[in-house]
Amino acid sequence: MVLLILTTVISILSVLVMPKRISWIEMYTTSLFVMFLGSVADVNLDVKYDLYGFFTKGVDFEYLLIFIFIYPATNSVFLNFYPESKSSAKKLYILQCG
């Protein structure tokens, strides 16, 4: 639980401190898409197929921390530092972060 709270705090601070290269609409739309896709995948794999769970079966408070703070923060940091010019640099960046 301590690691989850520490990760949440670091994620929020990293988004607040980083220089913004993308617009607010790009951050919000991609964050909403990531939250939607992550929740659909997590609910299907955890509740429907019982393949994994974070802490207990179903949705709990810890999952909401991950869902609301960590997914959008990670998405914003990834998109903010995405290279704009060279295609080989883009491929390397995706492989390195993925």
CSV table of N, CA, C and O in Angstrom, one decimal:
chain,number,residue,atom,x,y,z
A,1,MET,N,0.8,-1.2,0.0
A,1,MET,CA,0.0,0.0,0.0
A,1,MET,C,0.9,1.3,0.0
A,1,MET,O,0.5,2.3,-0.6
A,2,VAL,N,2.0,1.2,0.7
A,2,VAL,CA,2.9,2.3,0.7
A,2,VAL,C,3.5,2.6,-0.7
A,2,VAL,O,3.6,3.8,-1.1
A,3,LEU,N,3.8,1.6,-1.4
A,3,LEU,CA,4.3,1.7,-2.7
A,3,LEU,C,3.3,2.3,-3.7
A,3,LEU,O,3.6,3.2,-4.5
A,4,LEU,N,2.0,2.0,-3.5
A,4,LEU,CA,1.0,2.6,-4.3
A,4,LEU,C,0.8,4.1,-4.0
A,4,LEU,O,0.7,4.9,-5.0
A,5,ILE,N,0.8,4.5,-2.8
A,5,ILE,CA,0.7,5.9,-2.5
A,5,ILE,C,2.0,6.6,-2.9
A,5,ILE,O,1.8,7.7,-3.5
A,6,LEU,N,3.1,6.1,-2.8
A,6,LEU,CA,4.4,6.7,-3.2
A,6,LEU,C,4.4,6.9,-4.7
A,6,LEU,O,4.7,7.9,-5.3
A,7,THR,N,3.9,5.9,-5.5
A,7,THR,CA,3.8,6.0,-6.9
A,7,THR,C,2.8,7.0,-7.3
A,7,THR,O,3.1,7.8,-8.3
A,8,THR,N,1.7,7.1,-6.6
A,8,THR,CA,0.7,8.2,-6.9
A,8,THR,C,1.3,9.6,-6.7
A,8,THR,O,1.1,10.4,-7.6
A,9,VAL,N,2.0,9.8,-5.6
A,9,VAL,CA,2.5,11.1,-5.3
A,9,VAL,C,3.6,11.5,-6.4
A,9,VAL,O,3.6,12.6,-6.9
A,10,ILE,N,4.5,10.5,-6.7
A,10,ILE,CA,5.5,10.8,-7.7
A,10,ILE,C,4.9,11.0,-9.1
A,10,ILE,O,5.4,11.9,-9.8
A,11,SER,N,3.9,10.3,-9.4
A,11,SER,CA,3.2,10.6,-10.7
A,11,SER,C,2.6,12.0,-10.8
A,11,SER,O,2.7,12.7,-11.8
A,12,ILE,N,1.9,12.4,-9.7
A,12,ILE,CA,1.3,13.7,-9.7
A,12,ILE,C,2.4,14.8,-9.8
A,12,ILE,O,2.3,15.8,-10.5
A,13,LEU,N,3.4,14.6,-9.0
A,13,LEU,CA,4.5,15.6,-9.0
A,13,LEU,C,5.2,15.7,-10.3
A,13,LEU,O,5.6,16.8,-10.8
A,14,SER,N,5.4,14.6,-11.0
A,14,SER,CA,6.1,14.6,-12.3
A,14,SER,C,5.3,15.3,-13.3
A,14,SER,O,5.8,16.0,-14.2
A,15,VAL,N,3.9,15.2,-13.3
A,15,VAL,CA,3.1,15.9,-14.2
A,15,VAL,C,3.1,17.4,-13.9
A,15,VAL,O,3.1,18.2,-14.8
A,16,LEU,N,3.1,17.8,-12.7
A,16,LEU,CA,3.1,19.2,-12.3
A,16,LEU,C,4.4,19.9,-12.6
A,16,LEU,O,4.4,21.1,-13.0
A,17,VAL,N,5.5,19.2,-12.5
A,17,VAL,CA,6.8,19.8,-12.7
A,17,VAL,C,7.3,19.8,-14.2
A,17,VAL,O,8.0,20.7,-14.6
A,18,MET,N,6.9,18.8,-15.0
A,18,MET,CA,7.4,18.7,-16.3
A,18,MET,C,7.0,19.9,-17.2
A,18,MET,O,5.9,20.4,-17.0
A,19,PRO,N,7.8,20.3,-18.1
A,19,PRO,CA,7.4,21.4,-19.1
A,19,PRO,C,6.4,20.8,-20.1
A,19,PRO,O,6.6,19.7,-20.6
A,20,LYS,N,5.3,21.5,-20.3
A,20,LYS,CA,4.2,21.0,-21.1
A,20,LYS,C,4.5,21.3,-22.6
A,20,LYS,O,4.7,22.5,-23.0
A,21,ARG,N,4.6,20.3,-23.4
A,21,ARG,CA,4.7,20.5,-24.9
A,21,ARG,C,3.4,20.1,-25.6
A,21,ARG,O,3.3,20.3,-26.8
A,22,ILE,N,2.4,19.5,-24.9
A,22,ILE,CA,1.2,19.2,-25.6
A,22,ILE,C,0.1,20.0,-25.0
A,22,ILE,O,0.2,20.5,-23.9
A,23,SER,N,-1.0,20.2,-25.7
A,23,SER,CA,-2.1,21.0,-25.3
A,23,SER,C,-3.0,20.3,-24.2
A,23,SER,O,-2.9,19.1,-24.1
A,24,TRP,N,-3.8,21.0,-23.5
A,24,TRP,CA,-4.6,20.5,-22.5
A,24,TRP,C,-5.7,19.5,-23.1
A,24,TRP,O,-6.0,18.5,-22.5
A,25,ILE,N,-6.1,19.8,-24.3
A,25,ILE,CA,-7.1,18.9,-24.9
A,25,ILE,C,-6.5,17.6,-25.3
A,25,ILE,O,-7.2,16.5,-25.1
A,26,GLU,N,-5.3,17.6,-25.7
A,26,GLU,CA,-4.6,16.3,-26.0
A,26,GLU,C,-4.4,15.5,-24.7
A,26,GLU,O,-4.6,14.3,-24.7
A,27,MET,N,-4.1,16.2,-23.6
A,27,MET,CA,-3.9,15.5,-22.4
A,27,MET,C,-5.2,14.9,-21.9
A,27,MET,O,-5.2,13.7,-21.4
A,28,TYR,N,-6.3,15.6,-21.9
A,28,TYR,CA,-7.5,15.2,-21.4
A,28,TYR,C,-8.1,14.1,-22.2
A,28,TYR,O,-8.7,13.1,-21.7
A,29,THR,N,-8.1,14.2,-23.6
A,29,THR,CA,-8.7,13.2,-24.4
A,29,THR,C,-7.9,11.9,-24.3
A,29,THR,O,-8.6,10.8,-24.2
A,30,THR,N,-6.6,11.9,-24.4
A,30,THR,CA,-5.9,10.7,-24.3
A,30,THR,C,-6.0,10.1,-22.9
A,30,THR,O,-6.0,8.8,-22.7
A,31,SER,N,-6.1,10.9,-21.8
A,31,SER,CA,-6.2,10.4,-20.5
A,31,SER,C,-7.6,9.7,-20.3
A,31,SER,O,-7.7,8.7,-19.7
A,32,LEU,N,-8.6,10.3,-20.9
A,32,LEU,CA,-9.9,9.6,-20.8
A,32,LEU,C,-9.9,8.3,-21.5
A,32,LEU,O,-10.5,7.3,-21.1
A,33,PHE,N,-9.3,8.3,-22.7
A,33,PHE,CA,-9.2,7.0,-23.4
A,33,PHE,C,-8.4,6.0,-22.7
A,33,PHE,O,-8.8,4.8,-22.6
A,34,VAL,N,-7.3,6.4,-22.1
A,34,VAL,CA,-6.5,5.4,-21.3
A,34,VAL,C,-7.3,4.9,-20.1
A,34,VAL,O,-7.3,3.7,-19.8
A,35,MET,N,-8.0,5.8,-19.4
A,35,MET,CA,-8.8,5.4,-18.3
A,35,MET,C,-9.9,4.4,-18.7
A,35,MET,O,-10.2,3.4,-18.0
A,36,PHE,N,-10.6,4.7,-19.8
A,36,PHE,CA,-11.6,3.8,-20.3
A,36,PHE,C,-11.1,2.5,-20.7
A,36,PHE,O,-11.6,1.4,-20.3
A,37,LEU,N,-10.0,2.5,-21.5
A,37,LEU,CA,-9.4,1.2,-21.9
A,37,LEU,C,-8.9,0.4,-20.8
A,37,LEU,O,-9.1,-0.8,-20.7
A,38,GLY,N,-8.2,1.1,-19.8
A,38,GLY,CA,-7.7,0.4,-18.6
A,38,GLY,C,-8.8,-0.2,-17.8
A,38,GLY,O,-8.7,-1.3,-17.3
A,39,SER,N,-9.9,0.5,-17.6
A,39,SER,CA,-10.9,0.0,-16.7
A,39,SER,C,-11.7,-1.2,-17.4
A,39,SER,O,-12.0,-2.1,-16.7
A,40,VAL,N,-11.9,-1.1,-18.7
A,40,VAL,CA,-12.5,-2.2,-19.4
A,40,VAL,C,-11.6,-3.5,-19.3
A,40,VAL,O,-12.1,-4.6,-19.0
A,41,ALA,N,-10.3,-3.3,-19.5
A,41,ALA,CA,-9.4,-4.4,-19.5
A,41,ALA,C,-9.4,-5.0,-18.1
A,41,ALA,O,-9.4,-6.2,-17.9
A,42,ASP,N,-9.2,-4.1,-17.1
A,42,ASP,CA,-9.1,-4.6,-15.7
A,42,ASP,C,-10.4,-5.3,-15.2
A,42,ASP,O,-10.3,-6.3,-14.5
A,43,VAL,N,-11.5,-4.7,-15.5
A,43,VAL,CA,-12.8,-5.3,-15.0
A,43,VAL,C,-13.0,-6.7,-15.7
A,43,VAL,O,-13.4,-7.6,-15.1
A,44,ASN,N,-12.7,-6.7,-17.0
A,44,ASN,CA,-12.9,-8.0,-17.7
A,44,ASN,C,-11.9,-9.1,-17.2
A,44,ASN,O,-12.3,-10.2,-17.0
A,45,LEU,N,-10.7,-8.7,-17.1
A,45,LEU,CA,-9.7,-9.7,-16.6
A,45,LEU,C,-9.8,-10.1,-15.2
A,45,LEU,O,-9.5,-11.2,-14.8
A,46,ASP,N,-10.2,-9.1,-14.3
A,46,ASP,CA,-10.3,-9.4,-12.9
A,46,ASP,C,-11.7,-10.0,-12.5
A,46,ASP,O,-11.7,-11.1,-11.9
A,47,VAL,N,-12.8,-9.4,-12.9
A,47,VAL,CA,-14.1,-9.8,-12.4
A,47,VAL,C,-14.6,-10.9,-13.3
A,47,VAL,O,-15.1,-12.0,-12.8
A,48,LYS,N,-14.5,-10.8,-14.6
A,48,LYS,CA,-15.2,-11.8,-15.5
A,48,LYS,C,-14.3,-13.1,-15.5
A,48,LYS,O,-14.9,-14.2,-15.4
A,49,TYR,N,-13.0,-12.9,-15.8
A,49,TYR,CA,-12.2,-14.1,-16.0
A,49,TYR,C,-11.4,-14.5,-14.7
A,49,TYR,O,-10.8,-15.6,-14.7
A,50,ASP,N,-11.4,-13.7,-13.7
A,50,ASP,CA,-10.6,-14.0,-12.5
A,50,ASP,C,-9.2,-14.3,-12.7
A,50,ASP,O,-8.6,-15.2,-12.1
A,51,LEU,N,-8.5,-13.6,-13.7
A,51,LEU,CA,-7.1,-13.8,-14.0
A,51,LEU,C,-6.2,-13.1,-13.0
A,51,LEU,O,-5.1,-13.6,-12.8
A,52,TYR,N,-6.6,-12.0,-12.6
A,52,TYR,CA,-5.7,-11.2,-11.6
A,52,TYR,C,-6.6,-10.3,-10.8
A,52,TYR,O,-7.7,-10.0,-11.2
A,53,GLY,N,-6.0,-9.8,-9.8
A,53,GLY,CA,-6.7,-8.7,-9.0
A,53,GLY,C,-5.7,-7.9,-8.3
A,53,GLY,O,-4.6,-8.4,-8.0
A,54,PHE,N,-6.0,-6.6,-8.0
A,54,PHE,CA,-5.0,-5.8,-7.4
A,54,PHE,C,-4.9,-6.2,-5.9
A,54,PHE,O,-3.9,-6.5,-5.4
A,55,PHE,N,-6.0,-6.1,-5.2
A,55,PHE,CA,-6.0,-6.3,-3.7
A,55,PHE,C,-7.1,-7.3,-3.4
A,55,PHE,O,-6.8,-8.3,-2.7
A,56,THR,N,-8.3,-7.0,-3.7
A,56,THR,CA,-9.4,-8.0,-3.5
A,56,THR,C,-10.2,-8.1,-4.8
A,56,THR,O,-10.0,-7.3,-5.7
A,57,LYS,N,-11.1,-9.0,-4.9
A,57,LYS,CA,-11.8,-9.2,-6.1
A,57,LYS,C,-12.8,-8.1,-6.3
A,57,LYS,O,-13.5,-7.7,-5.4
A,58,GLY,N,-12.8,-7.5,-7.5
A,58,GLY,CA,-13.7,-6.4,-7.8
A,58,GLY,C,-13.0,-5.1,-7.6
A,58,GLY,O,-11.8,-5.0,-7.4
A,59,VAL,N,-13.8,-4.0,-7.7
A,59,VAL,CA,-13.2,-2.6,-7.6
A,59,VAL,C,-13.1,-2.2,-6.1
A,59,VAL,O,-14.0,-2.4,-5.4
A,60,ASP,N,-12.0,-1.7,-5.7
A,60,ASP,CA,-11.8,-1.2,-4.4
A,60,ASP,C,-11.1,0.2,-4.4
A,60,ASP,O,-10.8,0.7,-5.5
A,61,PHE,N,-10.8,0.8,-3.3
A,61,PHE,CA,-10.3,2.1,-3.2
A,61,PHE,C,-8.9,2.2,-3.8
A,61,PHE,O,-8.6,3.2,-4.5
A,62,GLU,N,-8.1,1.2,-3.6
A,62,GLU,CA,-6.7,1.2,-4.2
A,62,GLU,C,-6.8,1.3,-5.7
A,62,GLU,O,-6.0,1.9,-6.4
A,63,TYR,N,-7.7,0.6,-6.3
A,63,TYR,CA,-7.9,0.6,-7.8
A,63,TYR,C,-8.3,2.0,-8.2
A,63,TYR,O,-7.8,2.5,-9.3
A,64,LEU,N,-9.1,2.7,-7.5
A,64,LEU,CA,-9.4,4.1,-7.8
A,64,LEU,C,-8.2,5.0,-7.8
A,64,LEU,O,-8.1,5.9,-8.7
A,65,LEU,N,-7.3,4.8,-6.9
A,65,LEU,CA,-6.0,5.6,-7.0
A,65,LEU,C,-5.3,5.4,-8.3
A,65,LEU,O,-4.8,6.3,-8.9
A,66,ILE,N,-5.2,4.1,-8.7
A,66,ILE,CA,-4.5,3.8,-9.9
A,66,ILE,C,-5.3,4.4,-11.1
A,66,ILE,O,-4.7,5.0,-12.0
A,67,PHE,N,-6.5,4.2,-11.1
A,67,PHE,CA,-7.4,4.6,-12.2
A,67,PHE,C,-7.4,6.1,-12.4
A,67,PHE,O,-7.3,6.6,-13.5
A,68,ILE,N,-7.5,6.9,-11.3
A,68,ILE,CA,-7.7,8.3,-11.4
A,68,ILE,C,-6.4,9.0,-11.5
A,68,ILE,O,-6.3,10.0,-12.2
A,69,PHE,N,-5.3,8.6,-10.9
A,69,PHE,CA,-4.1,9.3,-10.8
A,69,PHE,C,-3.0,8.8,-11.7
A,69,PHE,O,-2.3,9.5,-12.4
A,70,ILE,N,-2.7,7.5,-11.6
A,70,ILE,CA,-1.5,6.9,-12.2
A,70,ILE,C,-1.7,6.8,-13.7
A,70,ILE,O,-0.7,7.1,-14.4
A,71,TYR,N,-2.8,6.3,-14.2
A,71,TYR,CA,-3.0,6.1,-15.6
A,71,TYR,C,-2.9,7.4,-16.4
A,71,TYR,O,-2.1,7.5,-17.3
A,72,PRO,N,-3.6,8.5,-16.0
A,72,PRO,CA,-3.5,9.8,-16.7
A,72,PRO,C,-2.1,10.4,-16.6
A,72,PRO,O,-1.6,11.0,-17.5
A,73,ALA,N,-1.5,10.3,-15.4
A,73,ALA,CA,-0.2,10.9,-15.2
A,73,ALA,C,0.9,10.2,-16.1
A,73,ALA,O,1.7,10.9,-16.8
A,74,THR,N,0.8,8.9,-16.1
A,74,THR,CA,1.8,8.1,-17.0
A,74,THR,C,1.5,8.5,-18.5
A,74,THR,O,2.5,8.7,-19.2
A,75,ASN,N,0.3,8.6,-18.8
A,75,ASN,CA,0.0,8.9,-20.2
A,75,ASN,C,0.5,10.3,-20.6
A,75,ASN,O,1.0,10.5,-21.7
A,76,SER,N,0.3,11.3,-19.7
A,76,SER,CA,0.7,12.6,-20.0
A,76,SER,C,2.2,12.7,-20.1
A,76,SER,O,2.7,13.4,-21.0
A,77,VAL,N,2.9,12.0,-19.2
A,77,VAL,CA,4.4,12.1,-19.3
A,77,VAL,C,4.9,11.4,-20.6
A,77,VAL,O,5.8,11.9,-21.3
A,78,PHE,N,4.3,10.3,-21.0
A,78,PHE,CA,4.6,9.6,-22.2
A,78,PHE,C,4.4,10.4,-23.4
A,78,PHE,O,5.3,10.6,-24.3
A,79,LEU,N,3.3,11.1,-23.5
A,79,LEU,CA,3.0,11.9,-24.7
A,79,LEU,C,3.8,13.2,-24.7
A,79,LEU,O,4.1,13.7,-25.8
A,80,ASN,N,4.1,13.7,-23.5
A,80,ASN,CA,4.9,15.0,-23.5
A,80,ASN,C,6.3,14.8,-24.0
A,80,ASN,O,6.8,15.7,-24.7
A,81,PHE,N,6.9,13.7,-23.8
A,81,PHE,CA,8.3,13.5,-24.2
A,81,PHE,C,8.4,12.6,-25.5
A,81,PHE,O,9.5,12.2,-25.8
A,82,TYR,N,7.3,12.4,-26.2
A,82,TYR,CA,7.3,11.7,-27.4
A,82,TYR,C,8.0,12.5,-28.5
A,82,TYR,O,7.7,13.7,-28.7
A,83,PRO,N,9.0,11.9,-29.2
A,83,PRO,CA,9.8,12.7,-30.2
A,83,PRO,C,8.9,13.0,-31.4
A,83,PRO,O,8.1,12.2,-31.8
A,84,GLU,N,9.1,14.2,-31.9
A,84,GLU,CA,8.3,14.7,-33.0
A,84,GLU,C,8.9,14.6,-34.4
A,84,GLU,O,8.2,14.6,-35.3
A,85,SER,N,10.2,14.4,-34.4
A,85,SER,CA,10.9,14.5,-35.8
A,85,SER,C,11.2,13.2,-36.5
A,85,SER,O,10.6,12.9,-37.5
A,86,LYS,N,12.0,12.4,-35.9
A,86,LYS,CA,12.5,11.2,-36.6
A,86,LYS,C,11.7,10.0,-36.3
A,86,LYS,O,11.3,9.7,-35.2
A,87,SER,N,11.4,9.2,-37.4
A,87,SER,CA,10.6,8.0,-37.2
A,87,SER,C,11.4,6.9,-36.4
A,87,SER,O,10.8,6.1,-35.7
A,88,SER,N,12.7,6.8,-36.6
A,88,SER,CA,13.5,5.8,-35.9
A,88,SER,C,13.5,6.1,-34.4
A,88,SER,O,13.5,5.2,-33.6
A,89,ALA,N,13.6,7.4,-34.1
A,89,ALA,CA,13.5,7.8,-32.7
A,89,ALA,C,12.2,7.5,-32.0
A,89,ALA,O,12.1,7.1,-30.9
A,90,LYS,N,11.1,7.6,-32.8
A,90,LYS,CA,9.8,7.2,-32.3
A,90,LYS,C,9.7,5.7,-32.0
A,90,LYS,O,9.2,5.3,-31.0
A,91,LYS,N,10.2,4.9,-32.9
A,91,LYS,CA,10.2,3.5,-32.7
A,91,LYS,C,11.0,3.1,-31.4
A,91,LYS,O,10.6,2.3,-30.7
A,92,LEU,N,12.2,3.7,-31.3
A,92,LEU,CA,13.0,3.4,-30.1
A,92,LEU,C,12.4,3.9,-28.9
A,92,LEU,O,12.4,3.2,-27.8
A,93,TYR,N,11.7,5.0,-28.9
A,93,TYR,CA,11.0,5.6,-27.7
A,93,TYR,C,9.9,4.6,-27.3
A,93,TYR,O,9.7,4.3,-26.1
A,94,ILE,N,9.1,4.1,-28.2
A,94,ILE,CA,8.0,3.2,-27.9
A,94,ILE,C,8.5,1.9,-27.4
A,94,ILE,O,8.0,1.4,-26.4
A,95,LEU,N,9.6,1.4,-27.9
A,95,LEU,CA,10.2,0.1,-27.4
A,95,LEU,C,10.8,0.3,-26.0
A,95,LEU,O,10.7,-0.6,-25.2
A,96,GLN,N,11.4,1.5,-25.8
A,96,GLN,CA,12.0,1.7,-24.5
A,96,GLN,C,11.0,1.9,-23.4
A,96,GLN,O,11.1,1.4,-22.3
A,97,CYS,N,9.9,2.6,-23.7
A,97,CYS,CA,8.8,2.8,-22.7
A,97,CYS,C,7.9,1.7,-22.6
A,97,CYS,O,7.3,1.5,-21.5
A,98,GLY,N,7.7,0.9,-23.6
A,98,GLY,CA,6.7,-0.2,-23.6
A,98,GLY,C,7.3,-1.4,-23.0
A,98,GLY,O,6.9,-2.2,-22.3
